[in-house]
Coordinates of C-alpha atoms and ligand atoms in Angstrom, one line a residue:
X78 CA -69.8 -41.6 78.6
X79 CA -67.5 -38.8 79.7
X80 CA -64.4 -37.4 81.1
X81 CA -64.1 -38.0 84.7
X82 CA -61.4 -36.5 87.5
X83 CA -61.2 -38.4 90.3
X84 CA -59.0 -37.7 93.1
X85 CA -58.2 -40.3 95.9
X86 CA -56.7 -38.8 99.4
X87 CA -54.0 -40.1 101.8
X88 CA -56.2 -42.6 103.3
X89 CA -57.9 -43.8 100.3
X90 CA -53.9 -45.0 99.2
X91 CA -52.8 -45.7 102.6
X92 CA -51.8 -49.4 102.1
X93 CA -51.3 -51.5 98.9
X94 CA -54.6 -53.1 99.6
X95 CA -56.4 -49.6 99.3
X96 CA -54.6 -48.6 95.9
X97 CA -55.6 -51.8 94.3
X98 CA -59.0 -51.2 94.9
X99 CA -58.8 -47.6 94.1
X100 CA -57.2 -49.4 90.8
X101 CA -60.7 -51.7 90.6
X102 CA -63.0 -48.7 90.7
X103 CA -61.1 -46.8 88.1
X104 CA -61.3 -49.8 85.4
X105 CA -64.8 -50.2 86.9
X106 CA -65.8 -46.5 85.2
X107 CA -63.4 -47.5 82.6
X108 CA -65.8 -50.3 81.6
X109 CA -68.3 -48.0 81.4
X110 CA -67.0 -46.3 78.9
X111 CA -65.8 -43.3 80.5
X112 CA -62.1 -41.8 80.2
X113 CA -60.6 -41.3 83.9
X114 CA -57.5 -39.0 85.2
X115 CA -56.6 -39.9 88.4
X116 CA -55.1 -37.5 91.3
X117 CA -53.7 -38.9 94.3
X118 CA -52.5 -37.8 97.5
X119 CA -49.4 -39.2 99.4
X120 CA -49.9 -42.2 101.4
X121 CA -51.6 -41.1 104.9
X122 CA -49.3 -39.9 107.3
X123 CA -46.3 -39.8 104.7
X124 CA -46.3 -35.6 104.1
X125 CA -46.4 -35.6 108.4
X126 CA -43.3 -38.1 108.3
X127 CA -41.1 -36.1 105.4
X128 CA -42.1 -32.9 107.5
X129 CA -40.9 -34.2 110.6
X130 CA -37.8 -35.7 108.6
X131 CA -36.8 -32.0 107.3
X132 CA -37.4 -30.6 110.5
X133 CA -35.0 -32.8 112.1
X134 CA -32.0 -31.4 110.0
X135 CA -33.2 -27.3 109.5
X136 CA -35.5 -26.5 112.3
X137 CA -37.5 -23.7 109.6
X138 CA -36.5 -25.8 106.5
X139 CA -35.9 -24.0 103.6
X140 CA -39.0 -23.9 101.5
X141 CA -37.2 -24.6 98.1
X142 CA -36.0 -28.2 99.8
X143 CA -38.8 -28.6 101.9
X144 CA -41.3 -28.8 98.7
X145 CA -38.7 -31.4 96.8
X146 CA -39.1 -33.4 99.3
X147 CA -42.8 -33.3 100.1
X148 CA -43.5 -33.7 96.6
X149 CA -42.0 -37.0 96.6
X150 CA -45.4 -38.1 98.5
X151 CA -47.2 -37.9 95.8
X152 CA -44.9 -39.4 93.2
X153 CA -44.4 -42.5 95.3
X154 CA -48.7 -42.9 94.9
X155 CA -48.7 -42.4 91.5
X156 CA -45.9 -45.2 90.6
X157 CA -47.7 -47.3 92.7
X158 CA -51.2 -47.0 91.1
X159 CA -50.2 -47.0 87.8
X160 CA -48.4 -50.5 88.3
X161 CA -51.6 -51.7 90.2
X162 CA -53.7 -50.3 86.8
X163 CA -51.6 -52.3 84.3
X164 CA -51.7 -55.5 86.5
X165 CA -55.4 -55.6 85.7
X166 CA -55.1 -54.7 82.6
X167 CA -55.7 -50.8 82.2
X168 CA -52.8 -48.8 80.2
X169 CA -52.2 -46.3 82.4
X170 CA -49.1 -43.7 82.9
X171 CA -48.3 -41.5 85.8
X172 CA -47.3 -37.8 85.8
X173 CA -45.5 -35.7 88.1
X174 CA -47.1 -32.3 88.7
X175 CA -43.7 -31.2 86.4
X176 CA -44.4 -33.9 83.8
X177 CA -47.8 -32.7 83.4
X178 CA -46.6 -29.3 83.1
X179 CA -48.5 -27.5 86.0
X180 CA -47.0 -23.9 86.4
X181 CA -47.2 -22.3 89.8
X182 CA -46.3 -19.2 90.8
X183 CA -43.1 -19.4 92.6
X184 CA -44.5 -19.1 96.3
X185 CA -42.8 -22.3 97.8
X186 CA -45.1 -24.5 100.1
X187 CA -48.5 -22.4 99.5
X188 CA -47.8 -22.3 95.7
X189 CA -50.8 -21.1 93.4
X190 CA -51.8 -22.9 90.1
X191 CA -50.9 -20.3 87.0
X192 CA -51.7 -22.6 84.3
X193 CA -52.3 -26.4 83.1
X194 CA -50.5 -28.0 79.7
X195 CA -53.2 -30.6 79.5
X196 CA -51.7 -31.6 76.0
X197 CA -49.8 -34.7 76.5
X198 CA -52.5 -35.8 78.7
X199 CA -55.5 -35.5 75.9
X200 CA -53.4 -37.2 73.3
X201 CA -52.8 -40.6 76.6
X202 CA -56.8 -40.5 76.8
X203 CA -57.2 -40.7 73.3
X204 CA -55.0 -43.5 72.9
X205 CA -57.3 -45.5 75.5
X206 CA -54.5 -44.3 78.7
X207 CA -56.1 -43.9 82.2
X208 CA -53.6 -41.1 83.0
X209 CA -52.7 -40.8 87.0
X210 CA -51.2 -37.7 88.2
X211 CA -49.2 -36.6 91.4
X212 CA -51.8 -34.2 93.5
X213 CA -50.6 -31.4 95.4
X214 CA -47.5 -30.1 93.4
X215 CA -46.4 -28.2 90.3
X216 CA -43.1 -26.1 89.0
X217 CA -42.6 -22.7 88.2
X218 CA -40.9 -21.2 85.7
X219 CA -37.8 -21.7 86.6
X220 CA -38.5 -25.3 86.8
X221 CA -38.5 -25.3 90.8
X222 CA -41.1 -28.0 92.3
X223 CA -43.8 -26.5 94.3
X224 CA -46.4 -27.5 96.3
X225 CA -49.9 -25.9 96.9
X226 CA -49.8 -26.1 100.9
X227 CA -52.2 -29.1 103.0
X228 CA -55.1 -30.7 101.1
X229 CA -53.6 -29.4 97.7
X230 CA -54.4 -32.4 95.8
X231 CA -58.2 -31.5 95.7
X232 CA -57.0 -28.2 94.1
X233 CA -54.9 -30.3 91.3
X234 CA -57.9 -32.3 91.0
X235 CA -60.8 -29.7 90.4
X236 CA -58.2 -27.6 88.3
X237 CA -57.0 -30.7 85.9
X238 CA -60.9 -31.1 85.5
X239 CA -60.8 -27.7 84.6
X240 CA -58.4 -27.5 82.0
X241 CA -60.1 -30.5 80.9
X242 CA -63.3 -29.7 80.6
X243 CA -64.3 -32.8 82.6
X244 CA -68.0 -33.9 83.0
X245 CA -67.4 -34.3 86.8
X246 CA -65.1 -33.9 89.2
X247 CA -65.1 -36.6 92.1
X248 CA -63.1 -35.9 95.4
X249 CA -62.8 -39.5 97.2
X250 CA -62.1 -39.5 100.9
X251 CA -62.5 -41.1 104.1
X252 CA -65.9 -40.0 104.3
X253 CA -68.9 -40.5 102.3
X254 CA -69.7 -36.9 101.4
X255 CA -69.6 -33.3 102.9
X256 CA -71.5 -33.3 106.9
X257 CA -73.3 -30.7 109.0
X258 CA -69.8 -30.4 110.5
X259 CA -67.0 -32.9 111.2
X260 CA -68.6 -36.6 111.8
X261 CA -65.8 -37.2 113.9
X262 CA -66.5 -34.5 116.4
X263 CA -70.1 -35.3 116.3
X264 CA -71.5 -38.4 115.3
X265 CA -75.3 -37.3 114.9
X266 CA -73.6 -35.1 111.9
X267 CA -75.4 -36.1 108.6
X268 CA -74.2 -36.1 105.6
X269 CA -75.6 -33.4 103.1
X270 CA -76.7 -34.7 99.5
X271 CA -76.1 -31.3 97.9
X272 CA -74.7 -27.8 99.4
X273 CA -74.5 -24.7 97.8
X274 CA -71.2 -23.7 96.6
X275 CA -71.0 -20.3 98.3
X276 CA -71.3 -22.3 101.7
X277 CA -68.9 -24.9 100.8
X278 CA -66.6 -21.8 100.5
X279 CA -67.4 -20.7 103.6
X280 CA -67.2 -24.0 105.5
X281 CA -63.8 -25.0 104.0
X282 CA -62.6 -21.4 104.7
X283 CA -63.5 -21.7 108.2
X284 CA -61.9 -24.6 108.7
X285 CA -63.4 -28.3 107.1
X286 CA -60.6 -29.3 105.6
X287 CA -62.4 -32.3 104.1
X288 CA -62.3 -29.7 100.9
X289 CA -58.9 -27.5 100.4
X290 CA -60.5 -23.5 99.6
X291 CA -58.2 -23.1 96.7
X292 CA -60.1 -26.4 95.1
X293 CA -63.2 -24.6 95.6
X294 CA -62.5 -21.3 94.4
X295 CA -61.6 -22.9 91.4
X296 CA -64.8 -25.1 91.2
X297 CA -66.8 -22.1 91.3
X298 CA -64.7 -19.7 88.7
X299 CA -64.4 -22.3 86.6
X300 CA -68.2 -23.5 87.4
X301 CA -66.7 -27.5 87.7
X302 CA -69.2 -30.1 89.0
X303 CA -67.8 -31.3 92.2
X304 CA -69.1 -33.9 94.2
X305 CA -67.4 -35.3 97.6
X306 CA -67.7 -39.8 97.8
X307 CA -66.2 -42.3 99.9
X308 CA -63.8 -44.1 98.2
X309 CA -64.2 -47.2 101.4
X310 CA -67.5 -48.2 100.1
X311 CA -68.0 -50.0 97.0
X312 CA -71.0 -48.2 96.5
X313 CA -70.6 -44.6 97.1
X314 CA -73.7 -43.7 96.3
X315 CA -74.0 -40.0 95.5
X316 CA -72.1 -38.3 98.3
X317 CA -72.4 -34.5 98.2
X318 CA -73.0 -32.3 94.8
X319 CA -71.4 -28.9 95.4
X320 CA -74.3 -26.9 93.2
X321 CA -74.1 -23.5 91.8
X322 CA -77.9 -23.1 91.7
X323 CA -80.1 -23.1 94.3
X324 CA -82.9 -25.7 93.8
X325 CA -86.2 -23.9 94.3
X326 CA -87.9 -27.3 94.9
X327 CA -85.5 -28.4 97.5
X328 CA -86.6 -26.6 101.2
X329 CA -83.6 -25.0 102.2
X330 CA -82.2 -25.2 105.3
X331 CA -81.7 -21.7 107.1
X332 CA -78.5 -23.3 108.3
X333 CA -76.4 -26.1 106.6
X334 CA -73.3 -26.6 108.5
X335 CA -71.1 -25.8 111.6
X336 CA -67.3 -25.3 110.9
X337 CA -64.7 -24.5 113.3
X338 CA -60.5 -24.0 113.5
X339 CA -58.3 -24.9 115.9
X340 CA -55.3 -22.7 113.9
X341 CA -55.6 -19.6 115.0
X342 CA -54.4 -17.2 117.8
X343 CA -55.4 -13.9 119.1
X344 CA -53.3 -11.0 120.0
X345 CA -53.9 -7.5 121.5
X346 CA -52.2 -4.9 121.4
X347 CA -53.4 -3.0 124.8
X348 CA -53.8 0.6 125.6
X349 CA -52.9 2.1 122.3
X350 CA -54.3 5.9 121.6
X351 CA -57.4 6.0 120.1
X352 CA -56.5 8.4 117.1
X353 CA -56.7 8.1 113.0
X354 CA -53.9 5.7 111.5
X355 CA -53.8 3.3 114.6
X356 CA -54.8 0.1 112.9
X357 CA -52.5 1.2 110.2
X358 CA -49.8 1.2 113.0
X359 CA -50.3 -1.4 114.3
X360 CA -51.5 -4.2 111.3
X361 CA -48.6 -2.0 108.8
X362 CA -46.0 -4.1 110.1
X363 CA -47.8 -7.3 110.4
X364 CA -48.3 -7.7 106.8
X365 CA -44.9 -6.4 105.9
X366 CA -43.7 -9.8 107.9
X367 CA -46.1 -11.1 105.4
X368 CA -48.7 -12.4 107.7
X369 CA -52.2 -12.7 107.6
X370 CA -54.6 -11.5 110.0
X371 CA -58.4 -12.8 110.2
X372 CA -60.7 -11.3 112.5
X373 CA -59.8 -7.9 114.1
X374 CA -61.6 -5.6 116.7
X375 CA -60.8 -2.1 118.4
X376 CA -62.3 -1.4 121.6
X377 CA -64.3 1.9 122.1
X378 CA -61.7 4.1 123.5
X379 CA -62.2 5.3 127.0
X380 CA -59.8 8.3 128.1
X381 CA -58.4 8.3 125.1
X382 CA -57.2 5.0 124.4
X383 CA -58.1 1.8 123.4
X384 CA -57.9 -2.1 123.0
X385 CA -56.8 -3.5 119.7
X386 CA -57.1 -7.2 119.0
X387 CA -56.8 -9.3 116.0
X388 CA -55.9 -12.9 115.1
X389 CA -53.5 -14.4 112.7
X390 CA -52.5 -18.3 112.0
X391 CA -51.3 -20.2 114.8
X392 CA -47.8 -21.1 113.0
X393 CA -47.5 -17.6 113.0
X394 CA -48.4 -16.3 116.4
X395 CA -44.5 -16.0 118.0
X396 CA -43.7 -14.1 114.8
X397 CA -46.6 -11.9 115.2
X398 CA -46.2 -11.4 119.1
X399 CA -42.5 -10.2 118.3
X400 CA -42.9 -8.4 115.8
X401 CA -45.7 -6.1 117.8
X402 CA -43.4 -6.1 120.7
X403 CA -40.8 -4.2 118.6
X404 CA -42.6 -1.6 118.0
X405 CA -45.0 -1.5 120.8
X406 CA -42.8 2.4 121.6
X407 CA -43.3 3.3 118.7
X408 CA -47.4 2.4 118.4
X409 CA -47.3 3.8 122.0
X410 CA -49.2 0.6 123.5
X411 CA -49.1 -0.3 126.7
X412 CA -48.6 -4.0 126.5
X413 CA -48.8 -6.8 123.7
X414 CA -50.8 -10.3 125.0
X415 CA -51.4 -13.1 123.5
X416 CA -53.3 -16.2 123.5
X417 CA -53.1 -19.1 120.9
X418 CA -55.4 -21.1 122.8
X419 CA -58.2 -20.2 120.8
X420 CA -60.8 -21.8 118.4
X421 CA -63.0 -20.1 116.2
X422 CA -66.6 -21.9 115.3
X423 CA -68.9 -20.7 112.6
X424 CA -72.3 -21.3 111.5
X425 CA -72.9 -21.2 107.7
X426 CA -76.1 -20.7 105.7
X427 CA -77.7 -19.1 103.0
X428 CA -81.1 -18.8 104.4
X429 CA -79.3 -16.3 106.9
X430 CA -79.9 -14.1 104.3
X431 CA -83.8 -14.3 104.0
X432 CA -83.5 -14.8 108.3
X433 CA -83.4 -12.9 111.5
X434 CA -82.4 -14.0 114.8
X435 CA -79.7 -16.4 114.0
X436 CA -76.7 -14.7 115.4
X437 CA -79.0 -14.0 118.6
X438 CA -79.8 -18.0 118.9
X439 CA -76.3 -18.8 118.3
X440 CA -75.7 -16.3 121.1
X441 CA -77.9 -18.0 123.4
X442 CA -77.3 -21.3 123.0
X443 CA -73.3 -20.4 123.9
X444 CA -74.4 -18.5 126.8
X445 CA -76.3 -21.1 128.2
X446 CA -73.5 -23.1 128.5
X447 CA -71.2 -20.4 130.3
X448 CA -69.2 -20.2 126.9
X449 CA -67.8 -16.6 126.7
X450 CA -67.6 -14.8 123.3
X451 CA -64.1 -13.5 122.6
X452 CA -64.6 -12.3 119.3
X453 CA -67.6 -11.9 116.6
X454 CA -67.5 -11.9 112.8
X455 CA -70.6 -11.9 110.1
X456 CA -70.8 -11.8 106.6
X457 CA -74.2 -12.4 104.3
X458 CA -74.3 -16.2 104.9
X459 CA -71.9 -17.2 108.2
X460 CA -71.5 -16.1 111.7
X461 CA -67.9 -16.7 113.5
X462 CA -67.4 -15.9 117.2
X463 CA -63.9 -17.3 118.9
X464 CA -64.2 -18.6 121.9
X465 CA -61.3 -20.5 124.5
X466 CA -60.3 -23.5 122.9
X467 CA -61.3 -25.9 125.6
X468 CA -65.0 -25.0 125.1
X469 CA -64.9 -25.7 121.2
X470 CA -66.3 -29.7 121.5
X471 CA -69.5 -28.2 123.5
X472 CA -69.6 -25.3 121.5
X473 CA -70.1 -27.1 118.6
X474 CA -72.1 -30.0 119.4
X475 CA -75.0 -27.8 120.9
X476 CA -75.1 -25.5 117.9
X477 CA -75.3 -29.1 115.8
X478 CA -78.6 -29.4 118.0
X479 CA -79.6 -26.3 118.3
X480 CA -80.1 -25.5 115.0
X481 CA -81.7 -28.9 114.3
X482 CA -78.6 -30.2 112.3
X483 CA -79.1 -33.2 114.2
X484 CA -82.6 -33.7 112.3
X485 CA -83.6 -35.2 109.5
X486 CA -84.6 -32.1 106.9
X487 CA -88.6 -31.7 106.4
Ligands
ADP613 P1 -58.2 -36.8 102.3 O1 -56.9 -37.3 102.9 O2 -59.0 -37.7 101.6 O3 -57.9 -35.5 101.5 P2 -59.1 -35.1 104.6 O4 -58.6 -35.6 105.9 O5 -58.3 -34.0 104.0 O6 -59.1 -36.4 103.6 O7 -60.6 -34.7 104.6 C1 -61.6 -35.6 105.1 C2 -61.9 -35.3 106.5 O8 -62.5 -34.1 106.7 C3 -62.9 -36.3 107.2 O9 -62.2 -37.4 107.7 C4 -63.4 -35.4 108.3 O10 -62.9 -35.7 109.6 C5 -63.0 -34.0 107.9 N1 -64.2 -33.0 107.9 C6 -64.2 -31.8 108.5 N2 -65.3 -31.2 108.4 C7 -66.1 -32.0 107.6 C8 -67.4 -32.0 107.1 N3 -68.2 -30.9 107.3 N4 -67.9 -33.0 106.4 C9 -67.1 -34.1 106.2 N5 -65.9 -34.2 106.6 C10 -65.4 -33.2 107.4
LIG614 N1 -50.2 -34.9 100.8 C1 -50.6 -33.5 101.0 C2 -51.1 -33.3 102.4 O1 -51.1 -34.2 103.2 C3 -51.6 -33.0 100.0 C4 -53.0 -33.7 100.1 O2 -53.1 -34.8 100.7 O3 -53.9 -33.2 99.5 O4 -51.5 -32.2 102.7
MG615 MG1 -57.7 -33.5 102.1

């Protein structure tokens, strides 16, 4: 017996169908004595439709409106779910992120979770409630609604269950646990019954959004046991356990997955002088239009000047490219290109650590397709290169294969 979040995503509440049967497995672990809260996502496709809706009137809506409207998502899913509880008989009550008391900061769209009132929702469970509460949203203190940008709702989730102090933490999805990389760019993906959390971090930072980063920062600073299940099977079996140790009897694999983004783009900043306080110059202005940039490289200089390139988020490339262009004088460049068809693939791991010869096999294996290497980045445990985005389906299905991804582990 415990206390168990469990968070059910767009497509797990698409249809009144799916919510009664989200509703069945909830009074399911109910019956087992266990006391559930509930986070749900907005009916697939419905954030996509309100989007598109606000977009119709304000071209850039203004992120204030934009979040009360996307928040109402969420708040149709948790009406809906709490009805389909008390028609089979569970006492349940839905919370808006508001309700709950969630307080964000007040960064509309991408808000950040500041702190949880989990009050009201101790005294429901102890008075035999299963409690269902709107993912992905919050207020700040000025009572503004926020939201917590895409995928939010796995960072409501894993931070209730942190406020909570919940035994587990279960992230229900489409899918019946974390893969290799996406199973639906390559089907001999498998799924992995545990991964650490450092790489889970790394994975959903480079771009598998079947967990939102945020929910796994939190996982690991608030050390919450997290574990990814399907939520179309009626038995989900044991998905993927995020762990915070590594299991000395397990055989790690050097590599564990393959991640890769489609969002970002790549500009340079051409023929700049190679002198002290260029990439100040040049990346000053850029984050005082408050964007943020990802992978950067300068170019040894050759007669004195150089090549400076650098990507930022795709939403954000025309911003970027204009803001460089206005001061290109100034910075002394030559010309400012750009190219935002780019996709950036990664290959995560611990055992890189106790490795050599990965980032030279991952080389390799791209070159022997004729897949040019725009970029590189490393840290301990991943290697990103970016690459044209046309190449990113090959790219990543023989890296599945050629680090063995593709096999069933030893
Ligand atoms: P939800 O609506 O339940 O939050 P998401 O679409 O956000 O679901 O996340 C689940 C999706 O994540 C899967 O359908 C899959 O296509 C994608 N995905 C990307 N990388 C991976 C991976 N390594 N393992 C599993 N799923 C992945
Ligand atoms: N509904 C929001 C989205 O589509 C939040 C979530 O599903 O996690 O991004
Ligand atoms: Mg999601």
């Amino acid at each position: 017996m415990g206390l168990i979040v469990q968070k059910y995503g767009g497509t797990s509440v698409a249809n009144p169908e799916r919510i009664k049967s989200v509703a069945r497995r909830v009074a399911a672990y109910r019956a087992q004595g266990h006391q559930v809260v509930v986070v749900v996502s907005a009916m697939s496709g419905e954030t996509n439709r309100l989007i598109a809706l606000a977009r119709e009137i304000q071209a850039h809506p203004d992120p204030r409106e934009l979040d009360v409207i996307l928040s109402t998502g969420e708040q149709v899913t948790i009406g809906l779910l709490a009805m389909a509880l008390k028609e089979q008989g569970v006492p349940a009550i839905s919370y808006t992120g508001a309700q709950v008391q969630i307080l964000t900061d007040s960064a509309h769209t991408k808000a950040r979770i500041l702190s949880i009132d989990e009050q009201n929702i101790r005294a429901d469970l102890a008075s035999g409630h299963a409690i269902v509460v709107a993912g992905f949203q919050g207020q700040d203190e000025d009572g503004n609604i926020t939201t917590l940008g895409r995928g939010g709702s796995d960072t409501t989730a894993v931070a209730l269950a942190a406020a909570l102090r919940a035994d587990e933490c279960q992230i229900y999805t489409d899918v019946d646990g974390v893969y290799t990389t996406d199973p639906r760019m390559v089907p001999e993906a498998r799924r992995l019954p545990r991964i650490t959390f450092e790489e889970m971090l790394e994975m959903a930072s480079l771009g598998s959004k079947v967990l939102q980063i945020r929910s796994v920062e939190f996982a690991g600073k608030y050390k919450v046991r997290l574990r990814v299940l399907s939520s179309l099977l009626d038995d989900p079996g044991e998905g993927t356990l995020i762990t915070f140790e590594e299991d000395d009897n397990m055989e790690q694999a050097i590599i564990s997955g393959i991640a890769f983004n489609r969002d970002e783009a790549k500009i340079t900043v051409r023929g700049v002088p190679d002198k002290p306080g260029i990439a100040y110059q040049i990346l000053g202005p850029v984050s005082e239009a408050n964007i943020d940039v990802d992978m950067i490289i300068q170019n040894v200089g050759v007669d004195g000047s150089t090549d400076f390139s650098f990507t930022v988020h795709r939403n954000e490339y025309a911003k970027t490219m204009d803001t460089l262009k206005a001061q290109q004088a100034r910075i002394g460049a030559i010309d400012v290109i750009g190219d935002d068809r780019i996709a950036k693939v990664s290959v995560v791991g611990v055992g890189m650590r106790s490795h050599v010869g990965i980032a030279s096999q991952m080389f390799r294996t791209l070159a022997e397709e004729g897949i040019n290497i725009q970029m590189i980045s490393t840290s301990e445990i991943k290697i990103s290169v970016v690459i044209d985005e046309k190449y990113l389906e090959l790219a990543v299905r023989v890296l599945h294969k050629a680090f063995g991804l593709d096999q069933e582990a030893a």
